[in-house]
mmCIF file of C-alpha atoms in Angstrom:
data_model
loop_
_atom_site.group_PDB
_atom_site.id
_atom_site.type_symbol
_atom_site.label_atom_id
_atom_site.label_comp_id
_atom_site.label_asym_id
_atom_site.label_seq_id
_atom_site.Cartn_x
_atom_site.Cartn_y
_atom_site.Cartn_z
ATOM 1 C CA MET A 1 134.015 207.436 150.387
ATOM 2 C CA GLU A 2 133.177 206.540 153.813
ATOM 3 C CA VAL A 3 134.208 209.214 156.267
ATOM 4 C CA LYS A 4 134.399 209.100 159.919
ATOM 5 C CA THR A 5 133.203 212.469 161.348
ATOM 6 C CA LYS A 6 133.330 214.317 164.553
ATOM 7 C CA THR A 7 129.630 215.036 164.924
ATOM 8 C CA MET A 8 127.738 212.342 162.694
ATOM 9 C CA GLY A 9 129.197 209.249 162.952
ATOM 10 C CA THR A 10 130.364 207.429 159.616
ATOM 11 C CA VAL A 11 128.892 209.305 156.640
ATOM 12 C CA SER A 12 129.152 208.817 152.889
ATOM 13 C CA VAL A 13 130.638 211.508 150.744
ATOM 14 C CA THR A 14 131.063 211.628 147.113
ATOM 15 C CA ASP A 15 134.598 212.644 145.487
ATOM 16 C CA ASP A 16 133.458 215.828 144.539
ATOM 17 C CA LYS A 17 133.150 216.853 148.047
ATOM 18 C CA ILE A 18 136.676 216.096 149.070
ATOM 19 C CA LEU A 19 138.925 219.214 149.178
ATOM 20 C CA THR A 20 142.679 219.639 149.363
ATOM 21 C CA PHE A 21 144.375 222.206 151.364
ATOM 22 C CA PRO A 22 148.125 222.288 149.917
ATOM 23 C CA ASN A 23 149.081 224.539 153.146
ATOM 24 C CA GLY A 24 146.483 223.227 155.441
ATOM 25 C CA ILE A 25 144.515 225.586 157.494
ATOM 26 C CA PHE A 26 145.916 228.154 159.787
ATOM 27 C CA GLY A 27 146.942 226.369 163.107
ATOM 28 C CA PHE A 28 146.470 223.047 161.296
ATOM 29 C CA GLU A 29 148.967 222.968 158.810
ATOM 30 C CA ASN A 30 149.639 219.102 158.824
ATOM 31 C CA TYR A 31 146.000 218.322 157.669
ATOM 32 C CA HIS A 32 145.467 218.671 153.958
ATOM 33 C CA LYS A 33 142.456 216.491 153.200
ATOM 34 C CA TYR A 34 138.965 217.494 154.186
ATOM 35 C CA ALA A 35 135.265 216.619 153.294
ATOM 36 C CA LEU A 36 132.558 219.147 153.051
ATOM 37 C CA ILE A 37 129.516 217.465 154.515
ATOM 38 C CA ASP A 38 125.985 219.009 155.036
ATOM 39 C CA ALA A 39 125.446 219.935 158.549
ATOM 40 C CA GLU A 40 121.985 219.197 160.289
ATOM 41 C CA TYR A 41 120.933 222.892 159.906
ATOM 42 C CA LYS A 42 120.913 224.535 156.592
ATOM 43 C CA PRO A 43 122.894 226.589 155.138
ATOM 44 C CA LEU A 44 125.754 225.304 157.466
ATOM 45 C CA LEU A 45 128.217 222.929 156.536
ATOM 46 C CA TRP A 46 131.049 220.812 158.022
ATOM 47 C CA LEU A 47 134.546 220.942 156.902
ATOM 48 C CA GLN A 48 135.572 217.427 158.177
ATOM 49 C CA SER A 49 139.387 216.644 158.197
ATOM 50 C CA LEU A 50 140.041 213.093 156.610
ATOM 51 C CA ASP A 51 143.205 212.815 158.617
ATOM 52 C CA GLU A 52 141.772 213.259 161.883
ATOM 53 C CA GLN A 53 138.089 212.308 162.906
ATOM 54 C CA ASN A 54 138.230 214.848 165.968
ATOM 55 C CA LEU A 55 138.952 217.757 163.596
ATOM 56 C CA ALA A 56 136.138 219.575 162.024
ATOM 57 C CA PHE A 57 135.165 223.129 161.283
ATOM 58 C CA LEU A 58 131.529 224.604 161.191
ATOM 59 C CA LEU A 59 131.217 226.607 157.749
ATOM 60 C CA ILE A 60 128.937 229.318 156.510
ATOM 61 C CA ASP A 61 128.481 231.375 153.519
ATOM 62 C CA PRO A 62 129.960 234.878 154.663
ATOM 63 C CA PHE A 63 127.581 236.696 152.203
ATOM 64 C CA LEU A 64 124.522 235.293 153.899
ATOM 65 C CA ILE A 65 125.454 237.062 157.007
ATOM 66 C CA GLU A 66 127.098 240.137 155.903
ATOM 67 C CA LYS A 67 125.782 241.439 152.617
ATOM 68 C CA ASN A 68 128.565 243.919 151.977
ATOM 69 C CA TYR A 69 131.300 241.225 152.347
ATOM 70 C CA GLU A 70 134.210 241.328 150.058
ATOM 71 C CA LEU A 71 137.542 239.857 149.451
ATOM 72 C CA ASP A 72 140.478 241.419 148.003
ATOM 73 C CA VAL A 73 142.970 238.441 147.591
ATOM 74 C CA ASP A 74 146.374 238.689 146.207
ATOM 75 C CA ASP A 75 146.403 236.938 143.016
ATOM 76 C CA LYS A 76 149.517 235.023 143.734
ATOM 77 C CA MET A 77 147.679 233.410 146.534
ATOM 78 C CA LEU A 78 144.866 232.329 144.290
ATOM 79 C CA PHE A 79 147.419 231.059 141.802
ATOM 80 C CA GLU A 80 148.407 228.638 144.466
ATOM 81 C CA ILE A 81 144.997 226.584 143.790
ATOM 82 C CA ASP A 82 145.023 227.550 140.118
ATOM 83 C CA ILE A 83 142.159 229.943 140.352
ATOM 84 C CA GLU A 84 141.653 231.488 136.735
ATOM 85 C CA SER A 85 138.167 233.112 137.120
ATOM 86 C CA PRO A 86 136.241 234.668 139.820
ATOM 87 C CA THR A 87 133.446 232.250 138.927
ATOM 88 C CA ASP A 88 135.893 229.307 140.033
ATOM 89 C CA VAL A 89 135.538 230.556 143.636
ATOM 90 C CA ILE A 90 133.392 229.606 146.559
ATOM 91 C CA VAL A 91 133.955 231.105 149.869
ATOM 92 C CA PHE A 92 133.294 230.176 153.306
ATOM 93 C CA SER A 93 133.805 231.658 156.808
ATOM 94 C CA ILE A 94 134.495 229.387 159.755
ATOM 95 C CA ILE A 95 132.162 229.498 162.738
ATOM 96 C CA THR A 96 132.999 229.475 166.503
ATOM 97 C CA VAL A 97 130.292 228.570 169.051
ATOM 98 C CA PRO A 98 131.781 229.317 172.302
ATOM 99 C CA ASN A 99 131.236 226.812 175.239
ATOM 100 C CA ASP A 100 130.404 229.757 177.694
ATOM 101 C CA GLY A 101 127.090 230.458 175.801
ATOM 102 C CA GLY A 102 128.545 233.558 174.181
ATOM 103 C CA PRO A 103 127.409 234.661 170.547
ATOM 104 C CA ALA A 104 128.491 232.431 167.570
ATOM 105 C CA THR A 105 130.932 234.425 165.509
ATOM 106 C CA ALA A 106 132.169 234.116 161.872
ATOM 107 C CA ASN A 107 135.793 234.690 161.127
ATOM 108 C CA LEU A 108 135.465 237.198 158.073
ATOM 109 C CA GLN A 109 139.096 238.153 158.388
ATOM 110 C CA GLY A 110 140.359 234.521 157.359
ATOM 111 C CA PRO A 111 137.761 233.110 154.929
ATOM 112 C CA ILE A 112 138.243 229.520 153.179
ATOM 113 C CA VAL A 113 138.741 229.968 149.414
ATOM 114 C CA ILE A 114 137.740 226.794 147.335
ATOM 115 C CA ASN A 115 138.407 226.325 143.466
ATOM 116 C CA LYS A 116 135.279 224.297 142.363
ATOM 117 C CA LYS A 117 137.097 223.099 139.431
ATOM 118 C CA ASN A 118 139.831 221.221 141.056
ATOM 119 C CA ASN A 119 138.600 220.915 144.513
ATOM 120 C CA GLN A 120 141.843 222.848 145.836
ATOM 121 C CA ALA A 121 141.369 225.088 148.831
ATOM 122 C CA LEU A 122 143.323 227.659 151.087
ATOM 123 C CA GLN A 123 142.465 229.884 153.959
ATOM 124 C CA VAL A 124 143.612 233.442 153.284
ATOM 125 C CA ILE A 125 143.895 236.324 155.939
ATOM 126 C CA LEU A 126 142.398 239.643 154.337
ATOM 127 C CA SER A 127 144.481 242.695 155.188
ATOM 128 C CA ASP A 128 140.916 244.775 155.369
ATOM 129 C CA SER A 129 140.665 245.368 158.874
ATOM 130 C CA LYS A 130 137.044 246.009 158.281
ATOM 131 C CA TRP A 131 136.514 242.228 158.893
ATOM 132 C CA SER A 132 137.100 240.673 162.157
ATOM 133 C CA THR A 133 137.781 236.821 163.386
ATOM 134 C CA LYS A 134 134.949 237.126 165.657
ATOM 135 C CA HIS A 135 131.989 238.679 163.814
ATOM 136 C CA ASN A 136 128.759 238.433 165.677
ATOM 137 C CA ILE A 137 126.687 236.321 163.152
ATOM 138 C CA ILE A 138 123.188 237.180 165.036
ATOM 139 C CA LYS A 139 123.906 240.764 165.374
ATOM 140 C CA SER A 140 124.838 240.993 161.900
ATOM 141 C CA LEU A 141 121.548 239.169 160.573
ATOM 142 C CA LYS A 142 119.594 241.404 162.740
ATOM 143 C CA SER A 143 121.391 244.677 161.567
ATOM 144 C CA ASN A 144 120.916 243.437 157.796
ATOM 145 C CA GLY A 145 117.342 242.722 158.358
ATOM 146 C CA GLY A 146 117.533 239.079 158.627
ATOM 147 C CA GLU A 147 116.136 236.757 161.349
#
């Protein structure tokens, strides 16, 4: 499938990289189809809307930036995308890169949960106040011994 992207022009995406968000993403509930596309810099990915070319989110595996990251998600929510086992799950966090030169942050409070068996996905809001929507990525990597 050819996908028009916000940052890379038109790219070819295989069907296994197409995700459906039955409820959309918070603040973008009307957009349900997205493609996962490798970003220029590993291990980042783009979550590119298939409905709106100018809508894309930068993603990262939250376990890469916070080794003690954990999710406690209500089973009812996971049932919405037919999660049967923890092995069915892939988790990402949305990254924000501010225009003012401030630090890049990851939303650890509202991760993206993907069922890798059926490519259904949702954004959940964690009730644990330990995680924030503006988790400083560089600060976290430095405190965890990363670079």
